[in-house]
Structure formats: structure tokens, C-alpha cells
PDB file of C-alpha atoms and ligand atoms in Angstrom:
ATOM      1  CA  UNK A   1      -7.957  -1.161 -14.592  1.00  0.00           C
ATOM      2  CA  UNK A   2      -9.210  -2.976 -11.367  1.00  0.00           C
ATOM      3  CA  UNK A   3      -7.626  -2.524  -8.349  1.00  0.00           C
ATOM      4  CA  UNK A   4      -7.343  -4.446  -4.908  1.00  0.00           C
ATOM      5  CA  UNK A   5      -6.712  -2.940  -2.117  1.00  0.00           C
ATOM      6  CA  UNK A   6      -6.600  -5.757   0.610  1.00  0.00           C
ATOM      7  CA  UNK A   7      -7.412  -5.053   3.779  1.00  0.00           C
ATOM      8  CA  UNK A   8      -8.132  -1.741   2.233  1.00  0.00           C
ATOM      9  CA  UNK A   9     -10.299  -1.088   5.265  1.00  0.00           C
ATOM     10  CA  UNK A  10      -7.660   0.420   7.437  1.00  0.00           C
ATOM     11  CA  UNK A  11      -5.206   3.173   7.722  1.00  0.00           C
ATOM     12  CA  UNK A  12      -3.002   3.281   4.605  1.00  0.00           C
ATOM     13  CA  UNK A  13      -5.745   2.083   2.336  1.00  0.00           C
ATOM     14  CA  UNK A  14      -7.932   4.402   3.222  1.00  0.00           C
ATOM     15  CA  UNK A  15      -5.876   7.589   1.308  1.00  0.00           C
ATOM     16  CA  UNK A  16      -4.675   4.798  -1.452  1.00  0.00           C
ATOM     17  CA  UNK A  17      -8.544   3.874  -2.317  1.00  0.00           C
ATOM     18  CA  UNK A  18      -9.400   7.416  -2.784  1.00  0.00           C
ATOM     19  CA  UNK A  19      -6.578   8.443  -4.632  1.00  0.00           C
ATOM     20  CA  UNK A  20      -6.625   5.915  -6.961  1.00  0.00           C
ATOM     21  CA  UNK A  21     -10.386   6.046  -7.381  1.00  0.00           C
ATOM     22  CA  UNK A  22     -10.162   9.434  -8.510  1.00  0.00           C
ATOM     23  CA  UNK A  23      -7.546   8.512 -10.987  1.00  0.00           C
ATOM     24  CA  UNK A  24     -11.124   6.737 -12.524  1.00  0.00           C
ATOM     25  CA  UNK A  25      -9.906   3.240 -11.929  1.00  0.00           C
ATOM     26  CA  UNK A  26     -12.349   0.822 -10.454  1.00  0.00           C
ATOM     27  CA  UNK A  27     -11.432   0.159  -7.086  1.00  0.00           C
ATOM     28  CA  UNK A  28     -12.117  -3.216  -4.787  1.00  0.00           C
ATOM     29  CA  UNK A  29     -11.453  -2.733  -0.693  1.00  0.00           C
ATOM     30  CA  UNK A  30     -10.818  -5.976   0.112  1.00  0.00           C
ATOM     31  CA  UNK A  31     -11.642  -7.329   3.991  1.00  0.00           C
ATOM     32  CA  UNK A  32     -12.196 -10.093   5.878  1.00  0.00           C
ATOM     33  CA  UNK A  33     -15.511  -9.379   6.199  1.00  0.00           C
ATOM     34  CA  UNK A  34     -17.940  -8.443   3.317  1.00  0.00           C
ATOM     35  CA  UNK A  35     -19.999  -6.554   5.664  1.00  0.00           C
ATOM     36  CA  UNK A  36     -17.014  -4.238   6.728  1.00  0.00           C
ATOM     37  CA  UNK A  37     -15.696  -3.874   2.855  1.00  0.00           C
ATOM     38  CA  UNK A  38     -18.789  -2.924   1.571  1.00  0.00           C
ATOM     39  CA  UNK A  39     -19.417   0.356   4.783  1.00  0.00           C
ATOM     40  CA  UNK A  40     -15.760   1.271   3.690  1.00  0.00           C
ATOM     41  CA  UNK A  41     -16.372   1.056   0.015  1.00  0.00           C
ATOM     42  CA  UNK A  42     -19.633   3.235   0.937  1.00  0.00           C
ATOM     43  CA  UNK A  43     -17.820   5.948   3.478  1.00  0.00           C
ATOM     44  CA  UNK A  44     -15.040   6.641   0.701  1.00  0.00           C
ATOM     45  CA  UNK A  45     -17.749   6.981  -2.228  1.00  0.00           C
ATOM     46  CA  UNK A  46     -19.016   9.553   0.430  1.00  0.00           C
ATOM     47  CA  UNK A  47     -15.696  11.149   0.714  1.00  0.00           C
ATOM     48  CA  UNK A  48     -15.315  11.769  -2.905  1.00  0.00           C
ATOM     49  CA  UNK A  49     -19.084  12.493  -3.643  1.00  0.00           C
ATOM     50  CA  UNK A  50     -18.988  14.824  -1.147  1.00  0.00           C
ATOM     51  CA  UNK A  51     -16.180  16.615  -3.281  1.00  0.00           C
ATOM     52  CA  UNK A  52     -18.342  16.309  -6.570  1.00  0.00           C
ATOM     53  CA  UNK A  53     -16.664  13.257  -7.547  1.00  0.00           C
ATOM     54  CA  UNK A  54     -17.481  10.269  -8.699  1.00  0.00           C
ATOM     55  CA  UNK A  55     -15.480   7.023  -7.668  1.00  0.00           C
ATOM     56  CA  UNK A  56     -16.053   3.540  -8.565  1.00  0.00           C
ATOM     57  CA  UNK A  57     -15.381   2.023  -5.367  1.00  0.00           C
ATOM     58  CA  UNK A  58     -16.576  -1.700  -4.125  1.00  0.00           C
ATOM     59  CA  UNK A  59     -16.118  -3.428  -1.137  1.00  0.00           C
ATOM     60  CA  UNK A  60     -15.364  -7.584  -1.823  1.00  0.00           C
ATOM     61  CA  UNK A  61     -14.010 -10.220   0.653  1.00  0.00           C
ATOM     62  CA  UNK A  62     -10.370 -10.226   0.235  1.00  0.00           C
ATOM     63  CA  UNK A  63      -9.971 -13.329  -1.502  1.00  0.00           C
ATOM     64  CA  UNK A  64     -12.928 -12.186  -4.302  1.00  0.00           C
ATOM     65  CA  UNK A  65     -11.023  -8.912  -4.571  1.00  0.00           C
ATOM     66  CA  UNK A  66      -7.714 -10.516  -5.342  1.00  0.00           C
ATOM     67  CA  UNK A  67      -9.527 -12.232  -7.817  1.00  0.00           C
ATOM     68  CA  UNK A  68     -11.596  -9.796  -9.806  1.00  0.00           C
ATOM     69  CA  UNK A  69      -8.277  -7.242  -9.305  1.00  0.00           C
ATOM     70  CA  UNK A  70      -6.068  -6.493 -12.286  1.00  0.00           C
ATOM     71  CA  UNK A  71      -3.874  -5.530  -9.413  1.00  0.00           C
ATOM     72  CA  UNK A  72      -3.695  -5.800  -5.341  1.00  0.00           C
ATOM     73  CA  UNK A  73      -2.050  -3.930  -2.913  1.00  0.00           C
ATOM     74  CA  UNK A  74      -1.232  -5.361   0.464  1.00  0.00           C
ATOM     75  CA  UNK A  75      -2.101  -2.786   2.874  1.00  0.00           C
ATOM     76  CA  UNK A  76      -2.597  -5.580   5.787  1.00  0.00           C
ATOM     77  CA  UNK A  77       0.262  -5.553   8.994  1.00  0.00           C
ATOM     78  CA  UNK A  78       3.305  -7.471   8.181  1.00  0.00           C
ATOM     79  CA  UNK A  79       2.117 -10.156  11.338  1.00  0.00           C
ATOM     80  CA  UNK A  80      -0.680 -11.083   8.961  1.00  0.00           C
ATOM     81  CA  UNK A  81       0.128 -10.285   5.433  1.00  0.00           C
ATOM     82  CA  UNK A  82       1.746 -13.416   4.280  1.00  0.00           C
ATOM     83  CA  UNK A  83      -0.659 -15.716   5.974  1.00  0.00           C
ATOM     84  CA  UNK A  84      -2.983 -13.739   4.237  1.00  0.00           C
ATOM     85  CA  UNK A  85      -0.685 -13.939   0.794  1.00  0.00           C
ATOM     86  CA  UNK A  86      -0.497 -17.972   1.152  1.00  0.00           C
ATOM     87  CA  UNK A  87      -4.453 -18.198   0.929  1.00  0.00           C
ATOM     88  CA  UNK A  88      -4.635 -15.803  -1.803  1.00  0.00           C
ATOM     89  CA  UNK A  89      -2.063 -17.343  -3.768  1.00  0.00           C
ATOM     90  CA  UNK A  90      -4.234 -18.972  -6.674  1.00  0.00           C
ATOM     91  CA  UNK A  91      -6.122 -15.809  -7.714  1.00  0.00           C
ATOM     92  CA  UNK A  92      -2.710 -13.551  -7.426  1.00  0.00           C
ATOM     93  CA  UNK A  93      -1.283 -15.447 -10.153  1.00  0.00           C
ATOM     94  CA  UNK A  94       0.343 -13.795 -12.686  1.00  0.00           C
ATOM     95  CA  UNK A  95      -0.304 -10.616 -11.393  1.00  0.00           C
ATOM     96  CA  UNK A  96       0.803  -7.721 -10.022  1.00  0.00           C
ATOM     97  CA  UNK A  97       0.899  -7.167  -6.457  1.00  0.00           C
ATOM     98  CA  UNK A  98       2.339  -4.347  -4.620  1.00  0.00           C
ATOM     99  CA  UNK A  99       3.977  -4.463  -1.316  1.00  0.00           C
ATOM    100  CA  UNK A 100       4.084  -1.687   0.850  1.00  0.00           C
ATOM    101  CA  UNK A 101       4.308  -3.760   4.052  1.00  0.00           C
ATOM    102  CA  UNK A 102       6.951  -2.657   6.766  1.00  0.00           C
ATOM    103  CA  UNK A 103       7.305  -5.020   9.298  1.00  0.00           C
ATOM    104  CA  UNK A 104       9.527  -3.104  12.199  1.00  0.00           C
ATOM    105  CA  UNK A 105       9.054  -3.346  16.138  1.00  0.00           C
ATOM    106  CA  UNK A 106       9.315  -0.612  18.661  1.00  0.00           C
ATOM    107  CA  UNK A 107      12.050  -1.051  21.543  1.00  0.00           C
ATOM    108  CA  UNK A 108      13.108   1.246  24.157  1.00  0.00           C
ATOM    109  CA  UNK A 109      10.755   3.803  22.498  1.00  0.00           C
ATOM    110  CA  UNK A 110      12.112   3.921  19.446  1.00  0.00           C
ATOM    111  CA  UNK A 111      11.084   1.958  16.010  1.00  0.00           C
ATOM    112  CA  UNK A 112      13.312  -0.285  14.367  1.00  0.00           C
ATOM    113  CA  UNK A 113      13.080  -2.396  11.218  1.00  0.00           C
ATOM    114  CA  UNK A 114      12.546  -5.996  11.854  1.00  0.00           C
ATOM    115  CA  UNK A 115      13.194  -7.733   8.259  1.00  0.00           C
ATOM    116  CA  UNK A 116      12.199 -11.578   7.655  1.00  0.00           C
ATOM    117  CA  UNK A 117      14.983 -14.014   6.829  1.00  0.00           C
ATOM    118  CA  UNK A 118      14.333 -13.258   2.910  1.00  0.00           C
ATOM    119  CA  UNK A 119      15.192  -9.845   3.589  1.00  0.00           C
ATOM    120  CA  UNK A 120      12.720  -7.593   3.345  1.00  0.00           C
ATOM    121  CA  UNK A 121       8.764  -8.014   3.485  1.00  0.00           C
ATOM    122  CA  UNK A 122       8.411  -7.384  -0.309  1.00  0.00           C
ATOM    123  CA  UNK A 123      10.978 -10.149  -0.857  1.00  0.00           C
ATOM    124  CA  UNK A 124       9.001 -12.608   1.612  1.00  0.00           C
ATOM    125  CA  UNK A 125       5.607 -11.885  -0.308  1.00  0.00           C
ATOM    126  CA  UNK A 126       7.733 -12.880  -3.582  1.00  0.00           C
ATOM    127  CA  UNK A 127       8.557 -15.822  -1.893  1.00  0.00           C
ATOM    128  CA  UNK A 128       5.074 -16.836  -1.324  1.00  0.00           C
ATOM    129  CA  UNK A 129       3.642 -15.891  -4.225  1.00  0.00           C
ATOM    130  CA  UNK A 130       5.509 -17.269  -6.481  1.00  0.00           C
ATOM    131  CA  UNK A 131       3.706 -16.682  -9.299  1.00  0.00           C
ATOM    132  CA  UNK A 132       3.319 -12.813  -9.048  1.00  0.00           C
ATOM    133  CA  UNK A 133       5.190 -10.013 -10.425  1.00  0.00           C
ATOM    134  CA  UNK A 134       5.657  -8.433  -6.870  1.00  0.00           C
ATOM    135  CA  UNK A 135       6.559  -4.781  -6.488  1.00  0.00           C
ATOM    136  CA  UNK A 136       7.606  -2.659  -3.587  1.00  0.00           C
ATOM    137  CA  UNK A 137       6.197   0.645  -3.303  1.00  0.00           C
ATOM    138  CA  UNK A 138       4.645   3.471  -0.955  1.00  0.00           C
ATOM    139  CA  UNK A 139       6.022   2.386   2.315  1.00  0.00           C
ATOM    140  CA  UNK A 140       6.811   5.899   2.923  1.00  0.00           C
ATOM    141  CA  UNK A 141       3.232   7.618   2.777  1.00  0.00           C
ATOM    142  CA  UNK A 142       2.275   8.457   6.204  1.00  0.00           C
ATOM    143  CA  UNK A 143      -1.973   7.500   6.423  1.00  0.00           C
ATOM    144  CA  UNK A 144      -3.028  10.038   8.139  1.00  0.00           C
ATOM    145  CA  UNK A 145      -2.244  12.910   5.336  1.00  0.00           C
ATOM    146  CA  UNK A 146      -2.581  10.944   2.058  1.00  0.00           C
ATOM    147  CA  UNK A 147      -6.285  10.518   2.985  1.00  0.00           C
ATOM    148  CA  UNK A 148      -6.594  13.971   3.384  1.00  0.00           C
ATOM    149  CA  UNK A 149      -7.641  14.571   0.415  1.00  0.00           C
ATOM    150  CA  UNK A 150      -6.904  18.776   1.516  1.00  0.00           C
ATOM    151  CA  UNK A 151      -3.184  17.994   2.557  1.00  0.00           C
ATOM    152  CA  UNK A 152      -0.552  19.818   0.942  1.00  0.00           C
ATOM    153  CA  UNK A 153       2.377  17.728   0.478  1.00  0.00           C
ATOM    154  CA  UNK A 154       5.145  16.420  -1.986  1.00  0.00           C
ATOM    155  CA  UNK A 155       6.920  13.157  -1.593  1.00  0.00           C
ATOM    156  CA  UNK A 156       8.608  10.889  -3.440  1.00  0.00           C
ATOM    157  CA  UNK A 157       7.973   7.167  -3.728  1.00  0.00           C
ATOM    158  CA  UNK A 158      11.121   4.416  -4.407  1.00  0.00           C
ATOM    159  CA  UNK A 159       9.640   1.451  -6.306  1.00  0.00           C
ATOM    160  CA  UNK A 160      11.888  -1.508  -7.173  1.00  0.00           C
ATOM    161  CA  UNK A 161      10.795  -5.086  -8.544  1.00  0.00           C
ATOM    162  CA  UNK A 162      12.288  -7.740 -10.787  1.00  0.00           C
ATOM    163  CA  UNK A 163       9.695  -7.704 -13.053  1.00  0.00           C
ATOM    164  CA  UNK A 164      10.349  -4.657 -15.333  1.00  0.00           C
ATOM    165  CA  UNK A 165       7.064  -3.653 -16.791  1.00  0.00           C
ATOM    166  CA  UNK A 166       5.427  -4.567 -13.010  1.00  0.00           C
ATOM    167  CA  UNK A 167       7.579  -1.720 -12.509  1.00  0.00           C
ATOM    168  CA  UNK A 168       6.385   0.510 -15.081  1.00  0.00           C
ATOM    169  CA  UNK A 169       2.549   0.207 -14.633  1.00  0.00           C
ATOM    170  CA  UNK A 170       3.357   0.685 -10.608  1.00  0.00           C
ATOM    171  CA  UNK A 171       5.261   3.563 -11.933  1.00  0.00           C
ATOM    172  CA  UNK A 172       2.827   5.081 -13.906  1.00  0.00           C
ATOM    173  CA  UNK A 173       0.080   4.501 -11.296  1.00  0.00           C
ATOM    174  CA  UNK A 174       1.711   6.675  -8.571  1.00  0.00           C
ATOM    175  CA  UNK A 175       2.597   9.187 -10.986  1.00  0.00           C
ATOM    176  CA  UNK A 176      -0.604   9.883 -11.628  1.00  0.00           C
ATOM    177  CA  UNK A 177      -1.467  10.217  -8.307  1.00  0.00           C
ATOM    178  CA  UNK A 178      -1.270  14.309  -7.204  1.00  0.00           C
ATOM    179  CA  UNK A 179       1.737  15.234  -5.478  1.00  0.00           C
ATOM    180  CA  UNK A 180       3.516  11.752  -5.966  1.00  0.00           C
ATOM    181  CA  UNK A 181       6.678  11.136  -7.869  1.00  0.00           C
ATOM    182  CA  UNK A 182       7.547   7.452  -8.430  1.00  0.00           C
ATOM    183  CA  UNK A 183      11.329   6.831  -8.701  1.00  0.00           C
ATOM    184  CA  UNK A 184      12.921   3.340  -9.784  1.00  0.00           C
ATOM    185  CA  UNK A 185      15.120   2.053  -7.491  1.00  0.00           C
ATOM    186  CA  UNK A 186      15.762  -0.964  -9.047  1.00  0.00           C
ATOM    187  CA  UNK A 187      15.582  -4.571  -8.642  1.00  0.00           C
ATOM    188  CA  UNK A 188      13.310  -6.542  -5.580  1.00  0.00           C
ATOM    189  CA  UNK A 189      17.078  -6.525  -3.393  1.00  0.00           C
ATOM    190  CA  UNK A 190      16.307  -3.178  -2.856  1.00  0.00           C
ATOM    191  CA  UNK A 191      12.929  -3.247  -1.048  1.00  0.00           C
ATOM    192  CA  UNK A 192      15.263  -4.027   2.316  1.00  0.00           C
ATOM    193  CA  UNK A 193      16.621  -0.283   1.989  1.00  0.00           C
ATOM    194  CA  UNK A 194      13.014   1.395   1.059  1.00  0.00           C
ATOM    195  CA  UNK A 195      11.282  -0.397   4.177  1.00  0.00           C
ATOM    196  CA  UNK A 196      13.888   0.612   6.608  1.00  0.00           C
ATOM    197  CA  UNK A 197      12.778   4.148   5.457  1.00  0.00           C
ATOM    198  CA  UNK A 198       9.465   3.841   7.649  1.00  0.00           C
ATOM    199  CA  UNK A 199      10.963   3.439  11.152  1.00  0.00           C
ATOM    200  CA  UNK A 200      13.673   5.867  10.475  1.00  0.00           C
ATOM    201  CA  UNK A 201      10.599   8.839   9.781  1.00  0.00           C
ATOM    202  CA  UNK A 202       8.304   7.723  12.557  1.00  0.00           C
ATOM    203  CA  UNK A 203      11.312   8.168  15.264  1.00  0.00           C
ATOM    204  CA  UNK A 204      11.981  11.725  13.468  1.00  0.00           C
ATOM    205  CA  UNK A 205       8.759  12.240  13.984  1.00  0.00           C
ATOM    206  CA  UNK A 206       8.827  10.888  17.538  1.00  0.00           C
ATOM    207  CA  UNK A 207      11.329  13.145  18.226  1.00  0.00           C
ATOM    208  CA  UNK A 208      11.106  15.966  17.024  1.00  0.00           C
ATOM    209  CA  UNK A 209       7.866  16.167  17.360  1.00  0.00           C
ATOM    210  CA  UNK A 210       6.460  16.253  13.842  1.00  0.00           C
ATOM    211  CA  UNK A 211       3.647  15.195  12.163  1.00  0.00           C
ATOM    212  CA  UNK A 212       3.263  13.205   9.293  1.00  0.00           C
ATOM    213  CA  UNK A 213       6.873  12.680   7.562  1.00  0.00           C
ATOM    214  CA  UNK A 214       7.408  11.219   4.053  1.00  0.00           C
ATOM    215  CA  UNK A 215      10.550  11.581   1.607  1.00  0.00           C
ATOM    216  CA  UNK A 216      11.854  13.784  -1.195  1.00  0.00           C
ATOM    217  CA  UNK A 217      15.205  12.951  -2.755  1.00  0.00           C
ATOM    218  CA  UNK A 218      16.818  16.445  -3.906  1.00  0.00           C
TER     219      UNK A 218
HETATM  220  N1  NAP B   1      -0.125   3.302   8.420  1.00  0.00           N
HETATM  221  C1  NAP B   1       0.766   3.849   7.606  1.00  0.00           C
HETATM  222  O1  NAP B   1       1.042   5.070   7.671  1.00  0.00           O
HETATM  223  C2  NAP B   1       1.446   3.004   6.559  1.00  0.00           C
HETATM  224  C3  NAP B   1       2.166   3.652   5.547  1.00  0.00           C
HETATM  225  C4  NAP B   1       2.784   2.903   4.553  1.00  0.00           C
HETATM  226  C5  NAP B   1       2.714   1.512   4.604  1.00  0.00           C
HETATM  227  N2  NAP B   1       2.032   0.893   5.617  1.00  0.00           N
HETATM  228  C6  NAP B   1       1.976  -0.575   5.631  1.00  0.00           C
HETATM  229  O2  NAP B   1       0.689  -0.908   5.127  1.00  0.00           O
HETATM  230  C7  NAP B   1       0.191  -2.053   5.826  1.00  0.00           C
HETATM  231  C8  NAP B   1      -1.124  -1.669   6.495  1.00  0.00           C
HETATM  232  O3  NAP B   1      -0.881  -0.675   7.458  1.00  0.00           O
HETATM  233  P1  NAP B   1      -2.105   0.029   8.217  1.00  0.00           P
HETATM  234  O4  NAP B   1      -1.535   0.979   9.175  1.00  0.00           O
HETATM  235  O5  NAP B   1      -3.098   0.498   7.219  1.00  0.00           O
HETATM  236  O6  NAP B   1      -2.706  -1.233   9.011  1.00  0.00           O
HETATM  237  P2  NAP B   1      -4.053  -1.375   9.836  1.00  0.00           P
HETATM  238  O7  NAP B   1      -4.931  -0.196   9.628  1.00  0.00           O
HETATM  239  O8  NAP B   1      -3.681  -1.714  11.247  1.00  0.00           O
HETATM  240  O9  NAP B   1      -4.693  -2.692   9.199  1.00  0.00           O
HETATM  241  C9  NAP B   1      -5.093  -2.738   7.863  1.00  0.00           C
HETATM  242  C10 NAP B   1      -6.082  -3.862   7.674  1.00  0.00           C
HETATM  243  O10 NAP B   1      -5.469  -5.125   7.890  1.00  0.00           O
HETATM  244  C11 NAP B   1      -6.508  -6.073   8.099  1.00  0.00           C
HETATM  245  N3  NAP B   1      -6.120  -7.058   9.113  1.00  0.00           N
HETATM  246  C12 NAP B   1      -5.937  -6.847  10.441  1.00  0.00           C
HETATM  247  N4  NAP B   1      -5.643  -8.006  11.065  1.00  0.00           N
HETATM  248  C13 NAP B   1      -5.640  -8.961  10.109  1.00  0.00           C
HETATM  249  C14 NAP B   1      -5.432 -10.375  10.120  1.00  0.00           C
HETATM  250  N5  NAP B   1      -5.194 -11.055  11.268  1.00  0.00           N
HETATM  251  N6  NAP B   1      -5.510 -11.039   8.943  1.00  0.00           N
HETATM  252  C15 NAP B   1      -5.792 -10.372   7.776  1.00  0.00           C
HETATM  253  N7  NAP B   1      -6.031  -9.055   7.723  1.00  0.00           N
HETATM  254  C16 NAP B   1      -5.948  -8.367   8.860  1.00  0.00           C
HETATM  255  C17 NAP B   1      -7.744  -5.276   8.587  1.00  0.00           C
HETATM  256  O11 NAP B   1      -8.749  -5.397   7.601  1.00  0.00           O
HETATM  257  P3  NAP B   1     -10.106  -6.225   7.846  1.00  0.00           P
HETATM  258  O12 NAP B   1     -10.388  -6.246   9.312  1.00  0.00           O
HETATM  259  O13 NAP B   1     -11.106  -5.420   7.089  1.00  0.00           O
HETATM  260  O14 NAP B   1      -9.867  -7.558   7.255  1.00  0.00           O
HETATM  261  C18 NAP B   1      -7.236  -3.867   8.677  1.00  0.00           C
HETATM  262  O15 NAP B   1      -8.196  -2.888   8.347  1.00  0.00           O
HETATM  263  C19 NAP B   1       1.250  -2.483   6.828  1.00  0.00           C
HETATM  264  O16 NAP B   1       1.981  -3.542   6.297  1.00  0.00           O
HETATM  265  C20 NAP B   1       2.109  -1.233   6.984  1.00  0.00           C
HETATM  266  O17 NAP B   1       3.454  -1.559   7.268  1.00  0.00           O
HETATM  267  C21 NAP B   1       1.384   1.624   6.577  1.00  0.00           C
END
């Protein structure tokens, strides 16, 4: 299976192109620029060669990504992401795309969630793209330790969509990703709870100062 990770170049997509690279799926990090896809598609083949594996890893403007992907994940800021969605919207077609887009501000020092009038982010994308099986998933991995490929950790990840087997092969894909457990929460609705996740763990981390949060539901 191919998978997009637009604007894979940055901090989230970083730990997602590894770890799904070494599930042996072929992986695209999408950019702006081909120049700066292809030295991040090079420095994460480093990452895992380095650890005597192999990973099919690419780097592809983002639009050429979305379009060679089986799937694409969004990992681009909320301020850009459906700009970005509306000029990608031909080659997302009946696809799966997965939202893990938060869009929040920080006031007074603290984080909160900042939703779009459709409700959440992943409801916005759906609204964009139309033609897409949209899913909402991993806005709860914190960057910095999921690409480390030598952090321990064990976190849950809420994934909800309307599209039931988008659902499923999301499901199965974080599943098989080490120290991940994918949990359906349901329909697309939902992605307004999961989101509002995000600024709740970066203000625990804030203040009690803590590194790194993510979830587990026991
Ligand atoms: N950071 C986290 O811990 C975390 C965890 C879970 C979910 N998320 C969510 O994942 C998404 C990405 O977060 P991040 O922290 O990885 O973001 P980031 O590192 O700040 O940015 C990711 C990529 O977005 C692209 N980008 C920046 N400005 C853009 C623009 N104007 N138009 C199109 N693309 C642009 C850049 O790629 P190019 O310059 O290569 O095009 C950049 O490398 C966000 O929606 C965030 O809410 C983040």
C-alpha cells in the first residue's frame, strides 16, 4: 500500500513516515517543494538504515504524492491544510485521507481548541473533499517521541469516520504500528471530542511540567 504523508516534512510526519515505512509500506513525503521532500525522504531512509532497516521512502511534491498515494495523511497546520485540501481535491478522490489536524490557539498561556464552523478540522476536510472517505486519527501522538524510534511508550489512538471500512484499514494501519492501539470511536461527529484532546495534554504538559503526553483509556 502507498502512503502520503503531506507535508510529511515536518514534526508529526516525521515519526509517522518511519513508522509506517517499517511496517514495509511504500511511503511518499509529500512537500511543497520537491527539493525539500526528496532530503526528508533521504534523512529518514538514513534513520532506518542506520537501524538495519530497509524503508521504501520517496519524497514527491504534495500534489504528485496525493496522487500516486493509496492513502494521505494531512500532517500540514490547520491555517494551511484545507487550502492545501481544495488544490488536492481531484487526485484525493475516492480515497482515504486521514486527518490528524488540530487547529487550537494559545491565550493567556494556555492552549485552547479553536474548531471551524463544521465542527471539527476532520469534519472541515470532509467538507472539502467531498469525494474522500475522510478519517480522524492520531491527533494525540506527541512528535517529538513517536520519531524516536528508542521511546518507550503506550498510547492509544481514537479513530472515528463515516466511512466504515475507511475506518477499518486506518484501524488496522495503527495497529500495526508498535506500541499503538487504535480504538473506534465512531462516526466523523466525533472528531470534535478527539481534537480537543491535543490542547488539553499540551497545557498538562505546560503545567506540570511534563514531557511528551499522549492517551490510554483504562
Ligand atoms: N506536532 C505534533 O505533535 C502533532 C501531533 C498530532 C497532530 N498534529 C497535527 O499535524 C499537523 C502537522 O503538525 P506539525 O507539528 O507536524 O506541523 P509543522 O511541522 O509545523 O508543519 C508540517 C508541514 O506543513 C507544511 N506547511 C507549512 N506551511 C504550509 C503552507 N502554507 N501550505 C502548505 N503546507 C505548509 C510544511 O511542509 P513543506 O514546507 O515541506 O511544504 C511543514 O513541514 C497539524 O495539523 C497538527 O495539528 C501535530
Amino acid at each position: 500500500m502507498k502512503i502520503a504523508i503531506l507535508g510529511g516534512t515536518g514534526h508529526i510526519g516525521m515519526g509517522i513516515a518511519l513508522r509506517i515505512a517499517m511496517l514495509g509500506n511504500e511511503v511518499i513525503v509529500g512537500s511543497r517543494e520537491l527539493e525539500k521532500a526528496n532530503i526528508k525522504a533521504r534523512e529518514y531512509r538514513n534513520i532506518l538504515e542506520q537501524r538495519g532497516l530497509e524503508g521504501d521512502i520517496i519524497g514527491m511534491e504534495n500534489g504528485e504524492a496525493a496522487r500516486e498515494a493509496d492513502i494521505s495523511i494531512f500532517t500540514i497546520p490547520y491555517k494551511y491544510a484545507y487550502s492545501t485540501a481544495e488544490s488536492l481535491r481531484n487526485f484525493l478522490r475516492d480515497k482515504i485521507v486521514i486527518s490528524p489536524i488540530v487547529p487550537m490557539v494559545k491565550k493567556g498561556g494556555f492552549f485552547l481548541y479553536d474548531p471551524p464552523v463544521e465542527g471539527s478540522a476532520a469534519e472541515k476536510l470532509a467538507s472539502i473533499l467531498t469525494e474522500s472517505k475522510i478519517v480522524s486519527a492520531l491527533q494525540t501522538i506527541p512528535a517529538k517521541k513517536f520519531a524516536d524510534l528508542d521511546a518507550k511508550f503506550e498510547w492509544d489512538v481514537p479513530v472515528c469516520s463515516n466511512d466504515e471500512d475507511a475506518k477499518r484499514i486506518t484501524m488496522k494501519l495503527i495497529d500495526r504500528m508498535e506500541k499503538l492501539r487504535a480504538l473506534d470511536a465512531g462516526p466523523l461527529v466525533v472528531s470534535r471530542l478527539i481534537e480537543s484532546i491535543t490542547p488539553l495534554l499540551l497545557n498538562l504538559m505546560l503545567q506540570n511540567k511534563i514531557k511528551s503526553l499522549g492517551v490510554k483509556f483504562l
